[in-house]
PDB file of C-alpha atoms in Angstrom:
ATOM      1  CA  MET A   1     -79.233 -19.134 -52.456  1.00 45.00           C
ATOM      2  CA  TYR A   2     -79.227 -15.867 -54.334  1.00 53.00           C
ATOM      3  CA  ARG A   3     -76.587 -15.605 -56.963  1.00 51.00           C
ATOM      4  CA  ASN A   4     -76.380 -11.952 -57.743  1.00 47.00           C
ATOM      5  CA  ASP A   5     -75.264 -10.403 -54.514  1.00 55.00           C
ATOM      6  CA  GLY A   6     -71.541 -10.855 -54.266  1.00 58.00           C
ATOM      7  CA  PHE A   7     -70.864 -13.910 -52.148  1.00 75.00           C
ATOM      8  CA  ARG A   8     -68.817 -17.062 -52.405  1.00 88.00           C
ATOM      9  CA  GLU A   9     -70.962 -20.153 -52.590  1.00 93.00           C
ATOM     10  CA  LEU A  10     -70.062 -22.978 -50.215  1.00 96.00           C
ATOM     11  CA  ASN A  11     -70.366 -26.546 -51.375  1.00 97.00           C
ATOM     12  CA  ARG A  12     -72.304 -29.117 -49.407  1.00 97.00           C
ATOM     13  CA  GLN A  13     -69.289 -30.329 -47.455  1.00 97.00           C
ATOM     14  CA  GLU A  14     -68.127 -26.832 -46.585  1.00 97.00           C
ATOM     15  CA  SER A  15     -71.649 -25.902 -45.564  1.00 98.00           C
ATOM     16  CA  LEU A  16     -72.108 -28.893 -43.285  1.00 98.00           C
ATOM     17  CA  GLN A  17     -68.696 -28.368 -41.693  1.00 97.00           C
ATOM     18  CA  ARG A  18     -69.689 -24.863 -40.664  1.00 97.00           C
ATOM     19  CA  LEU A  19     -73.106 -25.957 -39.500  1.00 97.00           C
ATOM     20  CA  ALA A  20     -71.628 -28.726 -37.376  1.00 97.00           C
ATOM     21  CA  ASN A  21     -69.733 -26.166 -35.319  1.00 95.00           C
ATOM     22  CA  ALA A  22     -72.592 -23.713 -34.818  1.00 94.00           C
ATOM     23  CA  PRO A  23     -73.987 -23.777 -31.273  1.00 88.00           C
ATOM     24  CA  VAL A  24     -77.433 -22.547 -32.270  1.00 90.00           C
ATOM     25  CA  GLY A  25     -79.496 -22.447 -35.438  1.00 94.00           C
ATOM     26  CA  ARG A  26     -82.922 -21.247 -36.427  1.00 96.00           C
ATOM     27  CA  ILE A  27     -85.797 -23.400 -37.551  1.00 96.00           C
ATOM     28  CA  VAL A  28     -87.803 -21.643 -40.240  1.00 97.00           C
ATOM     29  CA  HIS A  29     -91.320 -22.915 -40.694  1.00 96.00           C
ATOM     30  CA  THR A  30     -94.931 -21.935 -41.090  1.00 93.00           C
ATOM     31  CA  ARG A  31     -97.189 -21.383 -38.119  1.00 91.00           C
ATOM     32  CA  ASP A  32    -100.827 -20.430 -38.486  1.00 89.00           C
ATOM     33  CA  ALA A  33    -100.122 -19.763 -42.162  1.00 90.00           C
ATOM     34  CA  LEU A  34     -97.443 -17.221 -41.274  1.00 92.00           C
ATOM     35  CA  PRO A  35     -93.667 -17.473 -41.619  1.00 94.00           C
ATOM     36  CA  ALA A  36     -92.088 -18.290 -38.275  1.00 94.00           C
ATOM     37  CA  VAL A  37     -88.553 -18.676 -36.998  1.00 95.00           C
ATOM     38  CA  LEU A  38     -87.186 -19.930 -33.712  1.00 91.00           C
ATOM     39  CA  PRO A  39     -83.606 -20.287 -32.454  1.00 90.00           C
ATOM     40  CA  VAL A  40     -82.826 -23.745 -31.139  1.00 88.00           C
ATOM     41  CA  ASN A  41     -79.777 -25.793 -30.286  1.00 87.00           C
ATOM     42  CA  PHE A  42     -79.135 -28.931 -32.274  1.00 93.00           C
ATOM     43  CA  ILE A  43     -76.630 -31.481 -33.401  1.00 95.00           C
ATOM     44  CA  LEU A  44     -75.714 -32.312 -36.947  1.00 97.00           C
ATOM     45  CA  GLU A  45     -75.796 -36.007 -37.792  1.00 97.00           C
ATOM     46  CA  GLU A  46     -73.256 -37.583 -40.122  1.00 95.00           C
ATOM     47  CA  SER A  47     -75.843 -37.676 -42.882  1.00 96.00           C
ATOM     48  CA  GLY A  48     -76.203 -33.907 -42.662  1.00 97.00           C
ATOM     49  CA  ALA A  49     -79.565 -34.177 -40.931  1.00 98.00           C
ATOM     50  CA  VAL A  50     -80.302 -31.676 -38.179  1.00 98.00           C
ATOM     51  CA  LEU A  51     -81.510 -33.130 -34.904  1.00 97.00           C
ATOM     52  CA  LEU A  52     -83.438 -31.162 -32.269  1.00 94.00           C
ATOM     53  CA  ARG A  53     -84.779 -32.216 -28.899  1.00 92.00           C
ATOM     54  CA  THR A  54     -87.795 -30.533 -27.426  1.00 88.00           C
ATOM     55  CA  SER A  55     -91.023 -31.001 -25.525  1.00 87.00           C
ATOM     56  CA  ALA A  56     -93.435 -33.463 -27.083  1.00 90.00           C
ATOM     57  CA  SER A  57     -96.263 -31.044 -26.370  1.00 88.00           C
ATOM     58  CA  SER A  58     -94.566 -27.983 -27.819  1.00 87.00           C
ATOM     59  CA  GLU A  59     -96.258 -25.886 -30.446  1.00 88.00           C
ATOM     60  CA  LEU A  60     -93.044 -26.116 -32.425  1.00 92.00           C
ATOM     61  CA  VAL A  61     -93.449 -29.860 -32.819  1.00 94.00           C
ATOM     62  CA  ARG A  62     -97.033 -29.492 -33.967  1.00 94.00           C
ATOM     63  CA  ALA A  63     -95.972 -26.818 -36.432  1.00 95.00           C
ATOM     64  CA  VAL A  64     -93.074 -28.665 -38.050  1.00 96.00           C
ATOM     65  CA  ASP A  65     -93.770 -32.414 -37.865  1.00 97.00           C
ATOM     66  CA  GLY A  66     -94.338 -33.598 -41.412  1.00 97.00           C
ATOM     67  CA  ALA A  67     -93.573 -30.213 -42.952  1.00 97.00           C
ATOM     68  CA  VAL A  68     -90.700 -29.023 -45.096  1.00 97.00           C
ATOM     69  CA  VAL A  69     -88.696 -26.534 -43.067  1.00 98.00           C
ATOM     70  CA  ALA A  70     -85.436 -24.652 -43.353  1.00 98.00           C
ATOM     71  CA  PHE A  71     -82.755 -24.669 -40.717  1.00 98.00           C
ATOM     72  CA  GLU A  72     -80.291 -21.812 -40.769  1.00 98.00           C
ATOM     73  CA  ALA A  73     -77.120 -20.984 -38.908  1.00 97.00           C
ATOM     74  CA  ASP A  74     -74.767 -18.121 -39.520  1.00 96.00           C
ATOM     75  CA  GLU A  75     -71.848 -16.300 -38.063  1.00 92.00           C
ATOM     76  CA  VAL A  76     -71.407 -12.668 -38.939  1.00 84.00           C
ATOM     77  CA  ASP A  77     -68.751 -10.390 -37.503  1.00 77.00           C
ATOM     78  CA  ALA A  78     -70.271  -6.940 -37.596  1.00 72.00           C
ATOM     79  CA  VAL A  79     -66.872  -5.298 -37.160  1.00 72.00           C
ATOM     80  CA  THR A  80     -64.878  -7.078 -39.834  1.00 73.00           C
ATOM     81  CA  HIS A  81     -67.977  -7.903 -41.868  1.00 71.00           C
ATOM     82  CA  SER A  82     -66.914 -11.425 -42.445  1.00 76.00           C
ATOM     83  CA  GLY A  83     -68.996 -14.516 -41.938  1.00 86.00           C
ATOM     84  CA  TRP A  84     -71.070 -17.249 -43.431  1.00 93.00           C
ATOM     85  CA  SER A  85     -74.615 -18.558 -43.600  1.00 95.00           C
ATOM     86  CA  VAL A  86     -75.782 -22.124 -44.156  1.00 98.00           C
ATOM     87  CA  VAL A  87     -79.314 -23.401 -44.784  1.00 98.00           C
ATOM     88  CA  VAL A  88     -80.539 -26.991 -44.686  1.00 98.00           C
ATOM     89  CA  THR A  89     -83.976 -27.482 -46.211  1.00 98.00           C
ATOM     90  CA  GLY A  90     -85.986 -30.668 -45.869  1.00 98.00           C
ATOM     91  CA  LEU A  91     -88.757 -32.640 -44.288  1.00 98.00           C
ATOM     92  CA  ALA A  92     -88.999 -32.373 -40.510  1.00 98.00           C
ATOM     93  CA  SER A  93     -90.292 -35.393 -38.657  1.00 98.00           C
ATOM     94  CA  VAL A  94     -90.534 -36.582 -35.102  1.00 98.00           C
ATOM     95  CA  VAL A  95     -88.515 -39.731 -34.380  1.00 98.00           C
ATOM     96  CA  THR A  96     -91.206 -42.292 -33.612  1.00 97.00           C
ATOM     97  CA  ASP A  97     -89.197 -45.517 -33.469  1.00 97.00           C
ATOM     98  CA  PRO A  98     -88.896 -46.397 -29.765  1.00 97.00           C
ATOM     99  CA  GLY A  99     -85.471 -47.968 -30.136  1.00 97.00           C
ATOM    100  CA  GLU A 100     -84.089 -45.037 -32.024  1.00 97.00           C
ATOM    101  CA  HIS A 101     -85.627 -42.649 -29.518  1.00 96.00           C
ATOM    102  CA  GLU A 102     -83.928 -44.480 -26.665  1.00 95.00           C
ATOM    103  CA  GLN A 103     -80.613 -44.333 -28.448  1.00 96.00           C
ATOM    104  CA  LEU A 104     -80.985 -40.619 -29.113  1.00 95.00           C
ATOM    105  CA  VAL A 105     -81.715 -39.988 -25.451  1.00 92.00           C
ATOM    106  CA  ARG A 106     -78.097 -41.019 -24.925  1.00 91.00           C
ATOM    107  CA  THR A 107     -76.434 -39.815 -28.102  1.00 91.00           C
ATOM    108  CA  GLY A 108     -78.619 -36.990 -29.339  1.00 90.00           C
ATOM    109  CA  PRO A 109     -78.592 -33.309 -28.477  1.00 87.00           C
ATOM    110  CA  ARG A 110     -78.786 -32.667 -24.773  1.00 79.00           C
ATOM    111  CA  SER A 111     -82.003 -31.390 -23.336  1.00 67.00           C
ATOM    112  CA  TRP A 112     -81.485 -29.011 -20.506  1.00 56.00           C
ATOM    113  CA  VAL A 113     -85.022 -28.305 -19.595  1.00 61.00           C
ATOM    114  CA  PRO A 114     -86.609 -31.315 -17.889  1.00 65.00           C
ATOM    115  CA  TRP A 115     -89.508 -31.640 -20.298  1.00 74.00           C
ATOM    116  CA  PRO A 116     -92.117 -34.087 -19.020  1.00 82.00           C
ATOM    117  CA  VAL A 117     -92.101 -35.874 -22.360  1.00 88.00           C
ATOM    118  CA  GLU A 118     -89.420 -35.206 -24.918  1.00 91.00           C
ATOM    119  CA  VAL A 119     -89.192 -35.911 -28.600  1.00 94.00           C
ATOM    120  CA  PHE A 120     -86.486 -35.677 -31.209  1.00 96.00           C
ATOM    121  CA  VAL A 121     -87.152 -33.866 -34.450  1.00 97.00           C
ATOM    122  CA  ARG A 122     -85.013 -34.625 -37.477  1.00 98.00           C
ATOM    123  CA  ILE A 123     -84.702 -32.332 -40.473  1.00 98.00           C
ATOM    124  CA  ALA A 124     -83.638 -34.198 -43.589  1.00 98.00           C
ATOM    125  CA  PRO A 125     -80.815 -32.526 -45.525  1.00 98.00           C
ATOM    126  CA  ASP A 126     -82.608 -32.575 -48.851  1.00 97.00           C
ATOM    127  CA  LEU A 127     -81.107 -29.232 -49.838  1.00 97.00           C
ATOM    128  CA  VAL A 128     -77.927 -27.812 -48.355  1.00 98.00           C
ATOM    129  CA  SER A 129     -76.688 -24.381 -49.335  1.00 96.00           C
ATOM    130  CA  GLY A 130     -74.151 -22.033 -47.926  1.00 96.00           C
ATOM    131  CA  ARG A 131     -72.459 -18.758 -48.625  1.00 92.00           C
ATOM    132  CA  GLU A 132     -69.465 -17.031 -47.263  1.00 90.00           C
ATOM    133  CA  LEU A 133     -68.567 -13.421 -46.903  1.00 77.00           C
ATOM    134  CA  VAL A 134     -65.364 -12.913 -48.808  1.00 69.00           C
ATOM    135  CA  GLY A 135     -63.187 -10.224 -47.299  1.00 52.00           C
ATOM    136  CA  GLY A 136     -63.727  -6.881 -48.930  1.00 44.00           C
ATOM    137  CA  ARG A 137     -66.856  -8.004 -50.709  1.00 43.00           C
ATOM    138  CA  THR A 138     -70.253  -8.093 -49.160  1.00 44.00           C
ATOM    139  CA  LEU A 139     -72.396 -11.087 -48.612  1.00 44.00           C
ATOM    140  CA  TYR A 140     -75.301  -9.545 -46.872  1.00 44.00           C
ATOM    141  CA  GLY A 141     -75.094  -5.954 -47.991  1.00 46.00           C
ATOM    142  CA  LEU A 142     -72.811  -5.238 -45.061  1.00 42.00           C
ATOM    143  CA  ASP A 143     -70.062  -2.692 -45.103  1.00 40.00           C
ATOM    144  CA  PRO A 144     -66.807  -3.848 -46.649  1.00 38.00           C
ATOM    145  CA  PRO A 145     -63.899  -3.810 -44.209  1.00 37.00           C
ATOM    146  CA  THR A 146     -62.356  -0.365 -43.834  1.00 37.00           C
TER     147      THR A 146
ATOM    148  CA  MET B   3     -93.974 -17.199 -29.834  1.00 45.00           C
ATOM    149  CA  TYR B   4     -94.229 -20.539 -28.135  1.00 53.00           C
ATOM    150  CA  ARG B   5     -95.404 -20.340 -24.574  1.00 51.00           C
ATOM    151  CA  ASN B   6     -94.457 -23.664 -23.116  1.00 46.00           C
ATOM    152  CA  ASP B   7     -90.708 -23.639 -23.282  1.00 55.00           C
ATOM    153  CA  GLY B   8     -89.470 -21.606 -20.360  1.00 58.00           C
ATOM    154  CA  PHE B   9     -88.728 -18.107 -21.581  1.00 75.00           C
ATOM    155  CA  ARG B  10     -89.622 -14.585 -20.579  1.00 88.00           C
ATOM    156  CA  GLU B  11     -91.799 -12.868 -23.117  1.00 93.00           C
ATOM    157  CA  LEU B  12     -90.698  -9.416 -24.242  1.00 96.00           C
ATOM    158  CA  ASN B  13     -93.296  -6.762 -24.890  1.00 97.00           C
ATOM    159  CA  ARG B  14     -93.367  -4.824 -28.142  1.00 97.00           C
ATOM    160  CA  GLN B  15     -91.236  -1.978 -26.848  1.00 97.00           C
ATOM    161  CA  GLU B  16     -88.631  -4.281 -25.347  1.00 97.00           C
ATOM    162  CA  SER B  17     -88.562  -6.299 -28.544  1.00 98.00           C
ATOM    163  CA  LEU B  18     -88.078  -3.292 -30.791  1.00 98.00           C
ATOM    164  CA  GLN B  19     -85.360  -1.888 -28.537  1.00 97.00           C
ATOM    165  CA  ARG B  20     -83.347  -5.063 -28.916  1.00 97.00           C
ATOM    166  CA  LEU B  21     -83.992  -5.255 -32.630  1.00 97.00           C
ATOM    167  CA  ALA B  22     -82.880  -1.652 -33.126  1.00 97.00           C
ATOM    168  CA  ASN B  23     -79.428  -2.519 -31.819  1.00 95.00           C
ATOM    169  CA  ALA B  24     -78.920  -5.711 -33.805  1.00 94.00           C
ATOM    170  CA  PRO B  25     -76.443  -5.314 -36.666  1.00 88.00           C
ATOM    171  CA  VAL B  26     -77.910  -8.112 -38.768  1.00 90.00           C
ATOM    172  CA  GLY B  27     -81.237  -9.889 -38.997  1.00 94.00           C
ATOM    173  CA  ARG B  28     -82.708 -12.657 -41.093  1.00 96.00           C
ATOM    174  CA  ILE B  29     -85.528 -12.302 -43.557  1.00 96.00           C
ATOM    175  CA  VAL B  30     -87.715 -15.391 -43.512  1.00 97.00           C
ATOM    176  CA  HIS B  31     -89.813 -15.901 -46.595  1.00 96.00           C
ATOM    177  CA  THR B  32     -90.942 -18.374 -49.205  1.00 93.00           C
ATOM    178  CA  ARG B  33     -88.979 -19.019 -52.327  1.00 91.00           C
ATOM    179  CA  ASP B  34     -90.117 -21.477 -54.977  1.00 89.00           C
ATOM    180  CA  ALA B  35     -92.680 -22.753 -52.469  1.00 90.00           C
ATOM    181  CA  LEU B  36     -89.954 -23.577 -49.953  1.00 92.00           C
ATOM    182  CA  PRO B  37     -89.081 -21.854 -46.691  1.00 94.00           C
ATOM    183  CA  ALA B  38     -86.099 -19.577 -47.151  1.00 94.00           C
ATOM    184  CA  VAL B  39     -83.997 -17.420 -44.873  1.00 95.00           C
ATOM    185  CA  LEU B  40     -81.295 -14.872 -45.611  1.00 92.00           C
ATOM    186  CA  PRO B  41     -79.188 -12.735 -43.276  1.00 90.00           C
ATOM    187  CA  VAL B  42     -79.282  -9.052 -44.163  1.00 88.00           C
ATOM    188  CA  ASN B  43     -78.398  -5.783 -42.545  1.00 87.00           C
ATOM    189  CA  PHE B  44     -81.178  -3.301 -41.897  1.00 93.00           C
ATOM    190  CA  ILE B  45     -82.359  -0.328 -39.953  1.00 95.00           C
ATOM    191  CA  LEU B  46     -85.390  -0.178 -37.727  1.00 97.00           C
ATOM    192  CA  GLU B  47     -87.692   2.772 -38.388  1.00 97.00           C
ATOM    193  CA  GLU B  48     -89.454   4.597 -35.567  1.00 95.00           C
ATOM    194  CA  SER B  49     -92.688   2.841 -36.457  1.00 96.00           C
ATOM    195  CA  GLY B  50     -91.027  -0.513 -35.865  1.00 97.00           C
ATOM    196  CA  ALA B  51     -90.831  -1.244 -39.588  1.00 98.00           C
ATOM    197  CA  VAL B  52     -87.705  -2.986 -40.834  1.00 98.00           C
ATOM    198  CA  LEU B  53     -85.972  -1.353 -43.783  1.00 97.00           C
ATOM    199  CA  LEU B  54     -83.572  -3.165 -46.114  1.00 94.00           C
ATOM    200  CA  ARG B  55     -81.620  -1.928 -49.121  1.00 91.00           C
ATOM    201  CA  THR B  56     -80.699  -4.245 -51.909  1.00 88.00           C
ATOM    202  CA  SER B  57     -80.386  -4.706 -55.634  1.00 87.00           C
ATOM    203  CA  ALA B  58     -83.561  -4.022 -57.587  1.00 90.00           C
ATOM    204  CA  SER B  59     -82.873  -7.116 -59.657  1.00 87.00           C
ATOM    205  CA  SER B  60     -82.219  -9.450 -56.731  1.00 87.00           C
ATOM    206  CA  GLU B  61     -84.088 -12.684 -56.354  1.00 88.00           C
ATOM    207  CA  LEU B  62     -84.785 -11.641 -52.791  1.00 92.00           C
ATOM    208  CA  VAL B  63     -86.843  -8.686 -53.949  1.00 94.00           C
ATOM    209  CA  ARG B  64     -88.843 -10.827 -56.325  1.00 94.00           C
ATOM    210  CA  ALA B  65     -89.448 -13.342 -53.556  1.00 95.00           C
ATOM    211  CA  VAL B  66     -90.616 -10.944 -50.862  1.00 96.00           C
ATOM    212  CA  ASP B  67     -92.285  -7.958 -52.531  1.00 97.00           C
ATOM    213  CA  GLY B  68     -95.961  -8.108 -51.643  1.00 97.00           C
ATOM    214  CA  ALA B  69     -95.571 -11.128 -49.363  1.00 97.00           C
ATOM    215  CA  VAL B  70     -95.900 -11.519 -45.621  1.00 97.00           C
ATOM    216  CA  VAL B  71     -92.477 -12.285 -44.232  1.00 98.00           C
ATOM    217  CA  ALA B  72     -90.833 -12.618 -40.848  1.00 98.00           C
ATOM    218  CA  PHE B  73     -87.714 -10.763 -39.837  1.00 98.00           C
ATOM    219  CA  GLU B  74     -85.716 -12.211 -36.974  1.00 98.00           C
ATOM    220  CA  ALA B  75     -82.730 -11.100 -34.964  1.00 97.00           C
ATOM    221  CA  ASP B  76     -81.242 -12.749 -31.943  1.00 96.00           C
ATOM    222  CA  GLU B  77     -78.240 -12.675 -29.697  1.00 92.00           C
ATOM    223  CA  VAL B  78     -77.288 -15.864 -27.940  1.00 84.00           C
ATOM    224  CA  ASP B  79     -74.220 -16.303 -25.787  1.00 77.00           C
ATOM    225  CA  ALA B  80     -73.312 -19.962 -26.094  1.00 72.00           C
ATOM    226  CA  VAL B  81     -71.119 -19.792 -23.002  1.00 72.00           C
ATOM    227  CA  THR B  82     -73.463 -18.140 -20.542  1.00 73.00           C
ATOM    228  CA  HIS B  83     -76.553 -19.311 -22.418  1.00 71.00           C
ATOM    229  CA  SER B  84     -78.176 -15.944 -22.158  1.00 76.00           C
ATOM    230  CA  GLY B  85     -79.787 -14.061 -24.977  1.00 86.00           C
ATOM    231  CA  TRP B  86     -82.899 -12.960 -26.756  1.00 93.00           C
ATOM    232  CA  SER B  87     -84.806 -13.380 -30.003  1.00 95.00           C
ATOM    233  CA  VAL B  88     -87.168 -10.932 -31.686  1.00 98.00           C
ATOM    234  CA  VAL B  89     -89.422 -11.491 -34.696  1.00 98.00           C
ATOM    235  CA  VAL B  90     -91.274  -8.868 -36.730  1.00 98.00           C
ATOM    236  CA  THR B  91     -93.926 -10.318 -39.038  1.00 98.00           C
ATOM    237  CA  GLY B  92     -95.669  -8.305 -41.728  1.00 98.00           C
ATOM    238  CA  LEU B  93     -96.092  -7.357 -45.340  1.00 98.00           C
ATOM    239  CA  ALA B  94     -92.886  -6.683 -47.246  1.00 98.00           C
ATOM    240  CA  SER B  95     -93.046  -4.103 -50.004  1.00 98.00           C
ATOM    241  CA  VAL B  96     -90.633  -2.226 -52.199  1.00 98.00           C
ATOM    242  CA  VAL B  97     -90.687   1.535 -51.673  1.00 98.00           C
ATOM    243  CA  THR B  98     -92.019   2.831 -54.977  1.00 97.00           C
ATOM    244  CA  ASP B  99     -92.612   6.511 -54.219  1.00 97.00           C
ATOM    245  CA  PRO B 100     -89.764   8.396 -55.939  1.00 97.00           C
ATOM    246  CA  GLY B 101     -89.614  11.101 -53.291  1.00 97.00           C
ATOM    247  CA  GLU B 102     -89.466   8.643 -50.454  1.00 97.00           C
ATOM    248  CA  HIS B 103     -86.864   6.596 -52.290  1.00 96.00           C
ATOM    249  CA  GLU B 104     -84.697   9.678 -52.708  1.00 95.00           C
ATOM    250  CA  GLN B 105     -85.008  10.458 -49.038  1.00 96.00           C
ATOM    251  CA  LEU B 106     -84.111   6.908 -48.053  1.00 95.00           C
ATOM    252  CA  VAL B 107     -80.998   7.035 -50.214  1.00 92.00           C
ATOM    253  CA  ARG B 108     -79.784   9.604 -47.692  1.00 91.00           C
ATOM    254  CA  THR B 109     -81.399   8.396 -44.476  1.00 91.00           C
ATOM    255  CA  GLY B 110     -81.973   4.693 -44.999  1.00 90.00           C
ATOM    256  CA  PRO B 111     -79.675   1.752 -44.400  1.00 87.00           C
ATOM    257  CA  ARG B 112     -76.357   2.097 -46.128  1.00 79.00           C
ATOM    258  CA  SER B 113     -75.688   0.056 -49.195  1.00 67.00           C
ATOM    259  CA  TRP B 114     -72.111  -0.996 -49.507  1.00 56.00           C
ATOM    260  CA  VAL B 115     -72.239  -2.888 -52.711  1.00 61.00           C
ATOM    261  CA  PRO B 116     -72.609  -0.522 -55.663  1.00 65.00           C
ATOM    262  CA  TRP B 117     -75.756  -2.124 -57.009  1.00 74.00           C
ATOM    263  CA  PRO B 118     -76.593  -0.768 -60.449  1.00 82.00           C
ATOM    264  CA  VAL B 119     -80.151  -0.081 -59.315  1.00 88.00           C
ATOM    265  CA  GLU B 120     -81.114  -0.210 -55.681  1.00 91.00           C
ATOM    266  CA  VAL B 121     -84.431  -0.497 -53.948  1.00 94.00           C
ATOM    267  CA  PHE B 122     -85.617  -0.264 -50.386  1.00 96.00           C
ATOM    268  CA  VAL B 123     -87.800  -2.981 -48.936  1.00 97.00           C
ATOM    269  CA  ARG B 124     -89.941  -2.208 -45.924  1.00 98.00           C
ATOM    270  CA  ILE B 125     -91.399  -4.878 -43.641  1.00 98.00           C
ATOM    271  CA  ALA B 126     -94.450  -3.651 -41.774  1.00 98.00           C
ATOM    272  CA  PRO B 127     -94.414  -4.430 -38.026  1.00 98.00           C
ATOM    273  CA  ASP B 128     -97.850  -6.032 -37.992  1.00 97.00           C
ATOM    274  CA  LEU B 129     -96.764  -8.553 -35.360  1.00 97.00           C
ATOM    275  CA  VAL B 130     -93.841  -8.041 -33.016  1.00 98.00           C
ATOM    276  CA  SER B 131     -92.796 -10.749 -30.601  1.00 96.00           C
ATOM    277  CA  GLY B 132     -89.743 -11.332 -28.494  1.00 96.00           C
ATOM    278  CA  ARG B 133     -88.392 -13.661 -25.876  1.00 92.00           C
ATOM    279  CA  GLU B 134     -85.489 -13.505 -23.533  1.00 90.00           C
ATOM    280  CA  LEU B 135     -83.338 -16.146 -21.986  1.00 77.00           C
ATOM    281  CA  VAL B 136     -83.658 -15.710 -18.263  1.00 68.00           C
ATOM    282  CA  GLY B 137     -80.477 -16.628 -16.401  1.00 52.00           C
ATOM    283  CA  GLY B 138     -80.515 -20.209 -15.231  1.00 44.00           C
ATOM    284  CA  ARG B 139     -83.553 -21.083 -17.309  1.00 43.00           C
ATOM    285  CA  THR B 140     -83.443 -22.061 -20.908  1.00 44.00           C
ATOM    286  CA  LEU B 141     -84.985 -20.255 -23.737  1.00 43.00           C
ATOM    287  CA  TYR B 142     -83.877 -22.344 -26.621  1.00 44.00           C
ATOM    288  CA  GLY B 143     -83.188 -25.644 -25.006  1.00 46.00           C
ATOM    289  CA  LEU B 144     -79.669 -24.518 -24.268  1.00 42.00           C
ATOM    290  CA  ASP B 145     -77.673 -25.649 -21.304  1.00 40.00           C
ATOM    291  CA  PRO B 146     -78.337 -23.733 -18.118  1.00 39.00           C
ATOM    292  CA  PRO B 147     -75.258 -21.925 -16.801  1.00 37.00           C
ATOM    293  CA  THR B 148     -72.991 -24.209 -14.820  1.00 37.00           C
TER     294      THR B 148
END
């Protein structure tokens, strides 16, 4: 959250409401000591945690399990220059409890590639921040509406 | 770039072509030792470098100047589940040459907030990667078209 660039800050509840309705977000992490970012689908749990489902053998899982990551979603209308951005920052961890895993197979995000072995990755909502583009002002350095 | 999740890899030229047409991207960096991500507008230079314009006093500038960052743009259609994602990774640096700065004031990305003092930040295209959602397959774990 950067405070000197003309946005309206969203509170935690407002941020999570927007995130809950986003179809896709981006997991921001470190890979081979470099910043990395990957769009993924997800669901938002009631706690505000972000839940992903992916291949157990994926490089993404190896890169993020046990690491603090950021998860970002946004919606920006390039014509009207309105929109918002929300970031959840926290520890990412693979769900290892077999019972919980089985439950998430039914209730968690849908997996649409038939991965041979799937895992769920949860990102704890330790920090939640959000910002909104207020009409006529700029949030991202975008053009104000004309 | 993760190779085991069912996407078509884009080459450098394909990646930069898509990036050039994206209205907004996301600068992925480290802030206070945590992963951070911020949507920003930009232009893509012929070299493939990403150029941003922002306030000289912004926290973003302090966080990224002299650091290796990633810059991501994507376009995902949640209905058809088609789309792409491109990431440029490289050193971010504030343009300090006065002559170049003056030129960029005219030719660089437009700044629409009247920052008291503006700077340009360039991200070198040291690594360029991209991936595309191929129809009927999933790139991001999204539903295949029904």
